[in-house]
PDB file of C-alpha atoms in Angstrom:
ATOM      1  CA  MET A1016    -214.692 -58.350-133.288  1.00 56.00           C
ATOM      2  CA  GLU A1017    -215.585 -59.227-129.715  1.00 56.00           C
ATOM      3  CA  SER A1018    -213.144 -62.129-129.650  1.00 62.00           C
ATOM      4  CA  GLU A1019    -210.365 -59.821-130.899  1.00 59.00           C
ATOM      5  CA  LEU A1020    -211.098 -57.370-128.069  1.00 55.00           C
ATOM      6  CA  VAL A1021    -211.019 -60.193-125.520  1.00 54.00           C
ATOM      7  CA  SER A1022    -207.721 -61.449-126.916  1.00 63.00           C
ATOM      8  CA  ALA A1023    -206.230 -57.935-126.854  1.00 60.00           C
ATOM      9  CA  SER A1024    -207.421 -57.444-123.273  1.00 64.00           C
ATOM     10  CA  ALA A1025    -205.884 -60.762-122.246  1.00 64.00           C
ATOM     11  CA  SER A1026    -202.582 -59.818-123.877  1.00 71.00           C
ATOM     12  CA  THR A1027    -202.578 -56.441-122.120  1.00 74.00           C
ATOM     13  CA  LEU A1028    -203.256 -58.022-118.729  1.00 72.00           C
ATOM     14  CA  ALA A1029    -200.542 -60.621-119.290  1.00 76.00           C
ATOM     15  CA  LEU A1030    -198.087 -57.883-120.293  1.00 80.00           C
ATOM     16  CA  ASP A1031    -198.981 -55.801-117.210  1.00 78.00           C
ATOM     17  CA  ASP A1032    -198.486 -58.814-114.946  1.00 78.00           C
ATOM     18  CA  GLY A1033    -195.137 -59.569-116.595  1.00 82.00           C
ATOM     19  CA  ILE A1034    -193.931 -55.984-116.126  1.00 86.00           C
ATOM     20  CA  GLU A1035    -195.098 -55.962-112.499  1.00 84.00           C
ATOM     21  CA  ASN A1036    -193.344 -59.251-111.749  1.00 84.00           C
ATOM     22  CA  LEU A1037    -190.166 -58.019-113.443  1.00 88.00           C
ATOM     23  CA  GLN A1038    -190.175 -54.787-111.448  1.00 88.00           C
ATOM     24  CA  ALA A1039    -190.657 -56.723-108.209  1.00 85.00           C
ATOM     25  CA  ARG A1040    -187.782 -59.039-109.136  1.00 87.00           C
ATOM     26  CA  VAL A1041    -185.474 -56.107-109.943  1.00 89.00           C
ATOM     27  CA  SER A1042    -186.366 -54.423-106.654  1.00 88.00           C
ATOM     28  CA  SER A1043    -185.634 -57.624-104.738  1.00 86.00           C
ATOM     29  CA  LEU A1044    -182.265 -58.061-106.487  1.00 89.00           C
ATOM     30  CA  LYS A1045    -181.293 -54.453-105.733  1.00 88.00           C
ATOM     31  CA  LYS A1046    -182.134 -54.970-102.077  1.00 84.00           C
ATOM     32  CA  GLN A1047    -180.046 -58.153-101.929  1.00 87.00           C
ATOM     33  CA  LEU A1048    -177.163 -56.339-103.637  1.00 86.00           C
ATOM     34  CA  ARG A1049    -177.267 -53.532-101.055  1.00 81.00           C
ATOM     35  CA  VAL A1050    -177.286 -56.016 -98.165  1.00 79.00           C
ATOM     36  CA  GLN A1051    -174.405 -58.066 -99.561  1.00 84.00           C
ATOM     37  CA  THR A1052    -172.383 -54.944-100.412  1.00 80.00           C
ATOM     38  CA  SER A1053    -172.761 -53.496 -96.923  1.00 78.00           C
ATOM     39  CA  THR A1054    -171.856 -56.861 -95.377  1.00 79.00           C
ATOM     40  CA  LEU A1055    -168.684 -57.153 -97.427  1.00 81.00           C
ATOM     41  CA  ILE A1056    -167.617 -53.550 -96.856  1.00 77.00           C
ATOM     42  CA  ALA A1057    -168.148 -53.790 -93.092  1.00 76.00           C
ATOM     43  CA  ALA A1058    -166.002 -56.928 -92.778  1.00 81.00           C
ATOM     44  CA  PRO A1059    -162.661 -56.303 -90.986  1.00 81.00           C
ATOM     45  CA  SER A1060    -160.707 -58.117 -93.714  1.00 81.00           C
ATOM     46  CA  THR A1061    -162.226 -55.875 -96.384  1.00 79.00           C
ATOM     47  CA  ARG A1062    -161.392 -52.719 -94.453  1.00 75.00           C
ATOM     48  CA  GLU A1063    -157.831 -53.926 -94.007  1.00 77.00           C
ATOM     49  CA  LEU A1064    -157.488 -54.408 -97.759  1.00 76.00           C
ATOM     50  CA  LEU A1065    -159.043 -51.034 -98.528  1.00 75.00           C
ATOM     51  CA  SER A1066    -156.835 -49.164 -96.065  1.00 76.00           C
ATOM     52  CA  GLY A1067    -153.738 -49.883 -98.183  1.00 72.00           C
ATOM     53  CA  ALA A1068    -155.355 -49.528-101.592  1.00 74.00           C
ATOM     54  CA  PRO A1069    -155.080 -46.298-103.591  1.00 74.00           C
ATOM     55  CA  ARG A1070    -158.260 -44.439-104.585  1.00 74.00           C
ATOM     56  CA  ALA A1071    -160.306 -46.280-101.988  1.00 74.00           C
ATOM     57  CA  GLY A1072    -161.532 -43.169-100.241  1.00 77.00           C
ATOM     58  CA  LYS A1073    -165.145 -43.568-101.325  1.00 79.00           C
ATOM     59  CA  LEU A1074    -165.263 -47.205-100.263  1.00 76.00           C
ATOM     60  CA  LEU A1075    -163.641 -46.362 -96.926  1.00 77.00           C
ATOM     61  CA  ALA A1076    -166.278 -43.679 -96.373  1.00 81.00           C
ATOM     62  CA  GLN A1077    -169.021 -46.238 -97.096  1.00 80.00           C
ATOM     63  CA  ALA A1078    -167.349 -48.694 -94.730  1.00 80.00           C
ATOM     64  CA  ALA A1079    -167.248 -46.058 -91.974  1.00 81.00           C
ATOM     65  CA  ALA A1080    -170.915 -45.227 -92.561  1.00 83.00           C
ATOM     66  CA  GLN A1081    -171.834 -48.917 -92.432  1.00 82.00           C
ATOM     67  CA  GLU A1082    -169.861 -49.366 -89.218  1.00 82.00           C
ATOM     68  CA  ALA A1083    -171.718 -46.428 -87.656  1.00 85.00           C
ATOM     69  CA  HIS A1084    -175.020 -47.934 -88.788  1.00 81.00           C
ATOM     70  CA  ASN A1085    -174.099 -51.299 -87.282  1.00 82.00           C
ATOM     71  CA  GLN A1086    -173.151 -49.633 -84.009  1.00 85.00           C
ATOM     72  CA  GLN A1087    -176.478 -47.775 -83.947  1.00 85.00           C
ATOM     73  CA  CYS A1088    -178.411 -51.000 -84.584  1.00 83.00           C
ATOM     74  CA  LEU A1089    -176.462 -52.749 -81.820  1.00 85.00           C
ATOM     75  CA  TYR A1090    -177.213 -49.907 -79.427  1.00 84.00           C
ATOM     76  CA  ARG A1091    -180.920 -49.916 -80.291  1.00 86.00           C
ATOM     77  CA  ALA A1092    -181.099 -53.694 -79.866  1.00 85.00           C
ATOM     78  CA  CYS A1093    -179.274 -53.783 -76.518  1.00 89.00           C
ATOM     79  CA  ALA A1094    -180.551 -50.519 -75.023  1.00 89.00           C
ATOM     80  CA  SER A1095    -184.223 -51.006 -75.861  1.00 93.00           C
ATOM     81  CA  ILE A1096    -185.336 -48.419 -73.256  1.00 96.00           C
ATOM     82  CA  THR A1097    -183.457 -45.151 -72.858  1.00 95.00           C
ATOM     83  CA  THR A1098    -184.162 -41.896 -71.011  1.00 96.00           C
ATOM     84  CA  PHE A1099    -183.481 -38.286 -71.935  1.00 96.00           C
ATOM     85  CA  ARG A1100    -184.311 -34.844 -70.611  1.00 96.00           C
ATOM     86  CA  VAL A1101    -186.848 -32.579 -72.300  1.00 94.00           C
ATOM     87  CA  GLN A1102    -187.602 -28.906 -71.825  1.00 94.00           C
ATOM     88  CA  ASP A1103    -191.221 -27.963 -72.444  1.00 91.00           C
ATOM     89  CA  PRO A1104    -191.290 -24.621 -74.342  1.00 91.00           C
ATOM     90  CA  ASP A1105    -194.635 -23.700 -72.774  1.00 90.00           C
ATOM     91  CA  PRO A1106    -193.933 -20.832 -70.301  1.00 90.00           C
ATOM     92  CA  ASN A1107    -196.830 -22.030 -68.121  1.00 91.00           C
ATOM     93  CA  ALA A1108    -195.660 -25.654 -67.998  1.00 92.00           C
ATOM     94  CA  VAL A1109    -195.453 -27.294 -64.593  1.00 91.00           C
ATOM     95  CA  ASP A1110    -192.120 -27.761 -62.853  1.00 90.00           C
ATOM     96  CA  GLY A1111    -190.539 -25.090 -65.016  1.00 91.00           C
ATOM     97  CA  GLY A1112    -191.091 -27.175 -68.154  1.00 93.00           C
ATOM     98  CA  ALA A1113    -188.692 -29.927 -67.070  1.00 94.00           C
ATOM     99  CA  ALA A1114    -189.722 -33.391 -68.275  1.00 96.00           C
ATOM    100  CA  LEU A1115    -188.268 -36.862 -68.465  1.00 97.00           C
ATOM    101  CA  GLY A1116    -188.506 -38.746 -71.746  1.00 97.00           C
ATOM    102  CA  LEU A1117    -188.632 -42.492 -72.287  1.00 97.00           C
ATOM    103  CA  ARG A1118    -187.654 -43.893 -75.673  1.00 97.00           C
ATOM    104  CA  VAL A1119    -188.899 -47.442 -76.339  1.00 97.00           C
ATOM    105  CA  GLU A1120    -187.296 -49.400 -79.181  1.00 96.00           C
ATOM    106  CA  VAL A1121    -189.143 -52.306 -80.792  1.00 94.00           C
ATOM    107  CA  VAL A1122    -188.042 -54.774 -83.467  1.00 91.00           C
ATOM    108  CA  SER A1123    -190.736 -56.442 -85.552  1.00 89.00           C
ATOM    109  CA  ARG A1124    -190.253 -58.768 -88.528  1.00 82.00           C
ATOM    110  CA  ALA A1125    -186.486 -58.170 -88.507  1.00 81.00           C
ATOM    111  CA  LYS A1126    -186.882 -54.376 -88.737  1.00 88.00           C
ATOM    112  CA  PHE A1127    -186.607 -51.551 -86.237  1.00 92.00           C
ATOM    113  CA  LEU A1128    -189.882 -49.710 -85.909  1.00 94.00           C
ATOM    114  CA  ARG A1129    -190.207 -46.019 -85.235  1.00 95.00           C
ATOM    115  CA  PRO A1130    -189.467 -45.552 -81.507  1.00 96.00           C
ATOM    116  CA  TYR A1131    -192.283 -44.842 -79.089  1.00 98.00           C
ATOM    117  CA  TYR A1132    -191.920 -41.903 -76.704  1.00 98.00           C
ATOM    118  CA  VAL A1133    -193.409 -41.182 -73.296  1.00 98.00           C
ATOM    119  CA  LEU A1134    -192.846 -37.827 -71.579  1.00 97.00           C
ATOM    120  CA  LEU A1135    -193.257 -37.560 -67.800  1.00 97.00           C
ATOM    121  CA  ASN A1136    -193.349 -34.483 -65.593  1.00 96.00           C
ATOM    122  CA  ARG A1137    -193.800 -33.617 -61.904  1.00 94.00           C
ATOM    123  CA  PRO A1138    -197.050 -31.685 -61.522  1.00 92.00           C
ATOM    124  CA  TYR A1139    -197.667 -32.399 -57.832  1.00 90.00           C
ATOM    125  CA  PRO A1140    -197.246 -29.714 -55.145  1.00 84.00           C
ATOM    126  CA  ASN A1141    -194.926 -29.653 -52.137  1.00 81.00           C
ATOM    127  CA  ALA A1142    -191.879 -30.463 -54.296  1.00 69.00           C
ATOM    128  CA  SER A1143    -193.058 -34.046 -54.747  1.00 84.00           C
ATOM    129  CA  ARG A1144    -190.802 -36.150 -56.970  1.00 89.00           C
ATOM    130  CA  HIS A1145    -193.690 -38.303 -58.171  1.00 94.00           C
ATOM    131  CA  LEU A1146    -193.956 -38.541 -61.960  1.00 96.00           C
ATOM    132  CA  ARG A1147    -197.024 -38.422 -64.183  1.00 96.00           C
ATOM    133  CA  VAL A1148    -197.468 -39.221 -67.877  1.00 97.00           C
ATOM    134  CA  HIS A1149    -197.544 -35.908 -69.741  1.00 95.00           C
ATOM    135  CA  ARG A1150    -197.418 -36.813 -73.464  1.00 95.00           C
ATOM    136  CA  HIS A1151    -196.867 -40.021 -75.391  1.00 97.00           C
ATOM    137  CA  THR A1152    -196.904 -41.620 -78.848  1.00 97.00           C
ATOM    138  CA  VAL A1153    -198.043 -45.062 -77.659  1.00 97.00           C
ATOM    139  CA  PRO A1154    -200.878 -46.683 -79.672  1.00 95.00           C
ATOM    140  CA  PRO A1155    -204.328 -46.291 -78.070  1.00 94.00           C
ATOM    141  CA  CYS A1156    -204.698 -50.072 -77.748  1.00 94.00           C
ATOM    142  CA  ILE A1157    -201.818 -50.237 -75.239  1.00 96.00           C
ATOM    143  CA  PRO A1158    -203.129 -49.936 -71.625  1.00 96.00           C
ATOM    144  CA  LEU A1159    -200.845 -47.020 -70.776  1.00 97.00           C
ATOM    145  CA  ALA A1160    -203.225 -45.510 -68.219  1.00 96.00           C
ATOM    146  CA  GLY A1161    -203.515 -48.800 -66.354  1.00 97.00           C
ATOM    147  CA  LEU A1162    -199.744 -49.298 -66.307  1.00 97.00           C
ATOM    148  CA  ALA A1163    -199.252 -45.750 -65.027  1.00 97.00           C
ATOM    149  CA  ALA A1164    -201.860 -46.229 -62.304  1.00 96.00           C
ATOM    150  CA  ARG A1165    -200.136 -49.426 -61.184  1.00 96.00           C
ATOM    151  CA  HIS A1166    -196.487 -48.360 -61.308  1.00 97.00           C
ATOM    152  CA  LEU A1167    -196.682 -44.548 -61.086  1.00 96.00           C
ATOM    153  CA  PRO A1168    -199.362 -43.881 -58.449  1.00 95.00           C
ATOM    154  CA  PRO A1169    -199.838 -40.240 -57.390  1.00 92.00           C
ATOM    155  CA  PRO A1170    -199.179 -38.974 -53.858  1.00 90.00           C
ATOM    156  CA  PRO A1171    -199.587 -39.951 -51.085  1.00 89.00           C
ATOM    157  CA  ALA A1172    -198.197 -43.231 -52.449  1.00 89.00           C
ATOM    158  CA  PRO A1173    -194.766 -43.737 -50.828  1.00 88.00           C
ATOM    159  CA  ASP A1174    -192.821 -44.448 -54.016  1.00 90.00           C
ATOM    160  CA  GLN A1175    -193.112 -45.245 -57.720  1.00 95.00           C
ATOM    161  CA  GLY A1176    -191.597 -47.925 -59.933  1.00 96.00           C
ATOM    162  CA  LEU A1177    -190.350 -46.126 -63.024  1.00 96.00           C
ATOM    163  CA  ALA A1178    -188.210 -49.081 -64.130  1.00 96.00           C
ATOM    164  CA  ARG A1179    -191.123 -51.498 -63.729  1.00 97.00           C
ATOM    165  CA  PHE A1180    -193.375 -49.100 -65.644  1.00 98.00           C
ATOM    166  CA  ALA A1181    -190.908 -48.875 -68.550  1.00 97.00           C
ATOM    167  CA  ARG A1182    -190.407 -52.657 -68.726  1.00 97.00           C
ATOM    168  CA  SER A1183    -194.158 -53.353 -68.553  1.00 97.00           C
ATOM    169  CA  LEU A1184    -194.857 -50.755 -71.232  1.00 97.00           C
ATOM    170  CA  ARG A1185    -192.305 -52.198 -73.624  1.00 97.00           C
ATOM    171  CA  ARG A1186    -193.604 -55.721 -72.958  1.00 96.00           C
ATOM    172  CA  GLU A1187    -197.114 -54.659 -73.955  1.00 97.00           C
ATOM    173  CA  ILE A1188    -195.865 -52.910 -77.107  1.00 97.00           C
ATOM    174  CA  VAL A1189    -193.764 -55.934 -78.136  1.00 96.00           C
ATOM    175  CA  ARG A1190    -196.723 -58.260 -77.561  1.00 95.00           C
ATOM    176  CA  TYR A1191    -198.939 -56.038 -79.689  1.00 96.00           C
ATOM    177  CA  HIS A1192    -196.534 -56.028 -82.631  1.00 95.00           C
ATOM    178  CA  HIS A1193    -195.949 -59.766 -82.226  1.00 94.00           C
ATOM    179  CA  ARG A1194    -199.682 -60.366 -82.594  1.00 94.00           C
ATOM    180  CA  LEU A1195    -199.801 -58.166 -85.685  1.00 94.00           C
ATOM    181  CA  GLY A1196    -196.856 -60.114 -87.096  1.00 92.00           C
ATOM    182  CA  VAL A1197    -198.430 -63.524 -86.564  1.00 91.00           C
ATOM    183  CA  VAL A1198    -201.683 -62.297 -88.119  1.00 92.00           C
ATOM    184  CA  ALA A1199    -199.744 -61.191 -91.205  1.00 92.00           C
ATOM    185  CA  ASP A1200    -197.939 -64.564 -91.286  1.00 92.00           C
ATOM    186  CA  LEU A1201    -201.261 -66.371 -90.937  1.00 92.00           C
ATOM    187  CA  ARG A1202    -202.739 -64.445 -93.866  1.00 91.00           C
ATOM    188  CA  LYS A1203    -199.689 -65.189 -95.983  1.00 89.00           C
ATOM    189  CA  ALA A1204    -199.720 -68.900 -95.091  1.00 89.00           C
ATOM    190  CA  ALA A1205    -203.426 -69.067 -95.963  1.00 88.00           C
ATOM    191  CA  GLY A1206    -202.775 -67.455 -99.359  1.00 84.00           C
ATOM    192  CA  LEU A1207    -204.422 -64.135 -98.492  1.00 84.00           C
ATOM    193  CA  GLY A1208    -201.355 -61.942 -98.663  1.00 62.00           C
ATOM    194  CA  ARG A1209    -200.897 -62.040-102.421  1.00 53.00           C
ATOM    195  CA  LYS A1210    -202.160 -59.529-104.899  1.00 46.00           C
ATOM    196  CA  LYS A1211    -205.056 -60.720-106.971  1.00 44.00           C
ATOM    197  CA  LYS A1212    -204.242 -61.676-110.519  1.00 41.00           C
ATOM    198  CA  ARG A1213    -206.681 -61.597-113.412  1.00 41.00           C
ATOM    199  CA  ILE A1214    -206.547 -63.942-116.365  1.00 38.00           C
ATOM    200  CA  ALA A1215    -208.989 -63.695-119.239  1.00 39.00           C
ATOM    201  CA  GLU A1216    -210.048 -66.995-120.755  1.00 40.00           C
ATOM    202  CA  ASP A1217    -209.850 -67.553-124.513  1.00 42.00           C
ATOM    203  CA  GLU A1218    -213.561 -68.057-125.054  1.00 41.00           C
ATOM    204  CA  GLY A1219    -215.657 -66.655-122.261  1.00 42.00           C
ATOM    205  CA  GLY A1220    -213.397 -63.814-121.188  1.00 40.00           C
ATOM    206  CA  GLU A1221    -214.177 -64.515-117.518  1.00 40.00           C
ATOM    207  CA  GLU A1222    -211.755 -63.414-114.818  1.00 43.00           C
ATOM    208  CA  GLU A1223    -210.414 -65.847-112.226  1.00 43.00           C
ATOM    209  CA  GLN A1224    -208.251 -65.353-109.149  1.00 42.00           C
ATOM    210  CA  GLU A1225    -205.270 -67.658-108.844  1.00 42.00           C
ATOM    211  CA  GLU A1226    -204.754 -67.815-105.100  1.00 47.00           C
ATOM    212  CA  GLU A1227    -204.142 -70.597-102.624  1.00 49.00           C
ATOM    213  CA  ARG A1228    -207.101 -69.423-100.585  1.00 50.00           C
ATOM    214  CA  GLN A1229    -209.439 -71.111-103.038  1.00 51.00           C
ATOM    215  CA  ALA A1230    -207.944 -74.492-102.138  1.00 49.00           C
ATOM    216  CA  ARG A1231    -208.342 -73.919 -98.393  1.00 63.00           C
ATOM    217  CA  GLY A1232    -211.680 -72.127 -98.687  1.00 83.00           C
ATOM    218  CA  LEU A1233    -210.536 -69.032 -96.749  1.00 88.00           C
ATOM    219  CA  ILE A1234    -211.348 -65.581 -98.064  1.00 89.00           C
ATOM    220  CA  ASN A1235    -210.618 -63.325 -95.102  1.00 92.00           C
ATOM    221  CA  ILE A1236    -208.499 -63.255 -91.925  1.00 93.00           C
ATOM    222  CA  ASN A1237    -208.324 -59.864 -90.230  1.00 94.00           C
ATOM    223  CA  PRO A1238    -208.062 -58.448 -86.693  1.00 95.00           C
ATOM    224  CA  ALA A1239    -211.474 -57.760 -85.210  1.00 95.00           C
ATOM    225  CA  ASP A1240    -210.265 -55.340 -82.528  1.00 94.00           C
ATOM    226  CA  ALA A1241    -207.584 -52.691 -82.096  1.00 93.00           C
ATOM    227  CA  GLU A1242    -205.428 -54.924 -79.879  1.00 94.00           C
ATOM    228  CA  ALA A1243    -205.338 -57.727 -82.488  1.00 94.00           C
ATOM    229  CA  LYS A1244    -206.472 -60.165 -79.805  1.00 95.00           C
ATOM    230  CA  GLN A1245    -209.481 -61.313 -81.820  1.00 96.00           C
ATOM    231  CA  LEU A1246    -209.400 -62.447 -85.437  1.00 96.00           C
ATOM    232  CA  SER A1247    -212.357 -62.549 -87.790  1.00 95.00           C
ATOM    233  CA  ILE A1248    -212.203 -65.492 -90.228  1.00 95.00           C
ATOM    234  CA  GLU A1249    -214.441 -66.089 -93.248  1.00 94.00           C
ATOM    235  CA  TRP A1250    -214.766 -69.036 -95.611  1.00 93.00           C
ATOM    236  CA  VAL A1251    -215.974 -69.044 -99.218  1.00 90.00           C
ATOM    237  CA  ASP A1252    -219.026 -71.104 -98.286  1.00 89.00           C
ATOM    238  CA  GLY A1253    -220.312 -68.438 -95.893  1.00 90.00           C
ATOM    239  CA  ARG A1254    -218.967 -69.812 -92.625  1.00 93.00           C
ATOM    240  CA  THR A1255    -217.520 -67.317 -90.169  1.00 95.00           C
ATOM    241  CA  GLY A1256    -215.296 -67.688 -87.158  1.00 95.00           C
ATOM    242  CA  ARG A1257    -213.814 -65.746 -84.284  1.00 96.00           C
ATOM    243  CA  LEU A1258    -210.363 -66.599 -82.932  1.00 96.00           C
ATOM    244  CA  VAL A1259    -209.394 -65.194 -79.520  1.00 96.00           C
ATOM    245  CA  LEU A1260    -205.663 -64.794 -78.789  1.00 95.00           C
ATOM    246  CA  GLY A1261    -203.764 -64.295 -75.572  1.00 94.00           C
ATOM    247  CA  ASP A1262    -201.163 -61.609 -74.939  1.00 91.00           C
ATOM    248  CA  ASP A1263    -198.358 -63.672 -76.487  1.00 89.00           C
ATOM    249  CA  GLY A1264    -200.272 -65.234 -79.380  1.00 89.00           C
ATOM    250  CA  GLU A1265    -201.612 -68.328 -77.632  1.00 94.00           C
ATOM    251  CA  ILE A1266    -205.024 -69.528 -78.797  1.00 95.00           C
ATOM    252  CA  LEU A1267    -207.621 -69.049 -76.053  1.00 95.00           C
ATOM    253  CA  LYS A1268    -210.799 -69.825 -77.973  1.00 95.00           C
ATOM    254  CA  PHE A1269    -211.962 -70.417 -81.525  1.00 95.00           C
ATOM    255  CA  VAL A1270    -215.587 -70.664 -82.613  1.00 95.00           C
ATOM    256  CA  ALA A1271    -216.791 -71.243 -86.180  1.00 95.00           C
ATOM    257  CA  VAL A1272    -220.421 -70.855 -87.219  1.00 95.00           C
ATOM    258  CA  GLY A1273    -222.120 -72.210 -90.338  1.00 91.00           C
ATOM    259  CA  ASP A1274    -225.650 -72.600 -91.609  1.00 89.00           C
ATOM    260  CA  ASN A1275    -226.362 -75.281 -89.012  1.00 88.00           C
ATOM    261  CA  GLY A1276    -224.812 -73.537 -86.020  1.00 91.00           C
ATOM    262  CA  ARG A1277    -221.381 -74.184 -84.582  1.00 93.00           C
ATOM    263  CA  ASP A1278    -219.002 -75.974 -86.935  1.00 93.00           C
ATOM    264  CA  ARG A1279    -216.419 -77.944 -84.941  1.00 92.00           C
ATOM    265  CA  ASP A1280    -215.057 -79.570 -88.092  1.00 91.00           C
ATOM    266  CA  ALA A1281    -213.916 -76.185 -89.363  1.00 91.00           C
ATOM    267  CA  VAL A1282    -212.165 -75.549 -86.051  1.00 92.00           C
ATOM    268  CA  ARG A1283    -210.314 -78.863 -86.185  1.00 91.00           C
ATOM    269  CA  GLU A1284    -209.474 -78.372 -89.868  1.00 89.00           C
ATOM    270  CA  LEU A1285    -207.882 -74.963 -89.335  1.00 90.00           C
ATOM    271  CA  LEU A1286    -206.207 -75.450 -85.960  1.00 90.00           C
ATOM    272  CA  GLY A1287    -205.252 -79.099 -86.190  1.00 85.00           C
ATOM    273  CA  GLY A1288    -204.646 -79.267 -82.436  1.00 86.00           C
ATOM    274  CA  ALA A1289    -202.354 -76.213 -82.358  1.00 91.00           C
ATOM    275  CA  ALA A1290    -202.105 -74.218 -79.138  1.00 92.00           C
ATOM    276  CA  ARG A1291    -200.524 -71.098 -80.677  1.00 92.00           C
ATOM    277  CA  VAL A1292    -201.063 -69.144 -83.876  1.00 92.00           C
ATOM    278  CA  ASP A1293    -197.404 -69.700 -84.786  1.00 90.00           C
ATOM    279  CA  GLU A1294    -198.105 -73.450 -84.967  1.00 91.00           C
ATOM    280  CA  VAL A1295    -201.085 -72.828 -87.272  1.00 92.00           C
ATOM    281  CA  VAL A1296    -198.869 -70.725 -89.538  1.00 91.00           C
ATOM    282  CA  GLU A1297    -196.228 -73.476 -89.702  1.00 89.00           C
ATOM    283  CA  ARG A1298    -198.844 -76.127 -90.471  1.00 85.00           C
ATOM    284  CA  LEU A1299    -200.510 -74.102 -93.239  1.00 84.00           C
ATOM    285  CA  ALA A1300    -197.149 -73.163 -94.747  1.00 83.00           C
ATOM    286  CA  SER A1301    -195.945 -76.783 -94.784  1.00 81.00           C
ATOM    287  CA  SER A1302    -199.197 -78.030 -96.293  1.00 74.00           C
ATOM    288  CA  GLY A1303    -199.142 -75.372 -99.011  1.00 61.00           C
TER     289      GLY A1303
END
């Protein structure tokens, strides 16, 4: 009776995995179909053919929508920092509620992220034109206060560098998302980005995890701080490590500790002489 239950459980798990894989495959094919369809419709040759074809109104509407989307993407890619005026509805707001908005566009992993916004006002007396950060949606790990103190000093500073502030802010945001991206790539290359699968054996009914991490001995790679400048690494044999990154993903320091203290072999095995995390990702991906 017990063996029949184990066999039924194994069949159910195998069926669930098959359905999950099939759904993922269908979703991927639908996404590829949408991309290829939009590419074909937006082509000038296709639009020329559709313009003279009867009953092509729906396709022409899709082509116009795709062209507008392409223009928006081009604008967001080229004009990565834009300004706009804002009116604060608070009747007691400084400077009559007038504010200047900064919109910061960021692309990460081939996708546009939700824009970041910074609102600036003029709260200083004597009709000073000096700006101050009023509200923002920037992540807490970005040194916004330090950038504002450097480029937007309050009076009696002679002038401010709004353009330098905007460029420095976007640079910090892009660096932050680049570090998050390379951490995700590192996890994937090490076999940690896949969902765990369970397979019941015929006799014992034990569950095993089929992941590449077992071959490399890695069980965890995660950011250890909000800025993603330090990574915590764990091995199956109990060793732990701390990898310190620079602003642009360069490797500043890596220390691994085992039962007998520092383990330099683990450092050489994982890094392989790489100076950047991107190089570690490429090496792990090629060896896998």
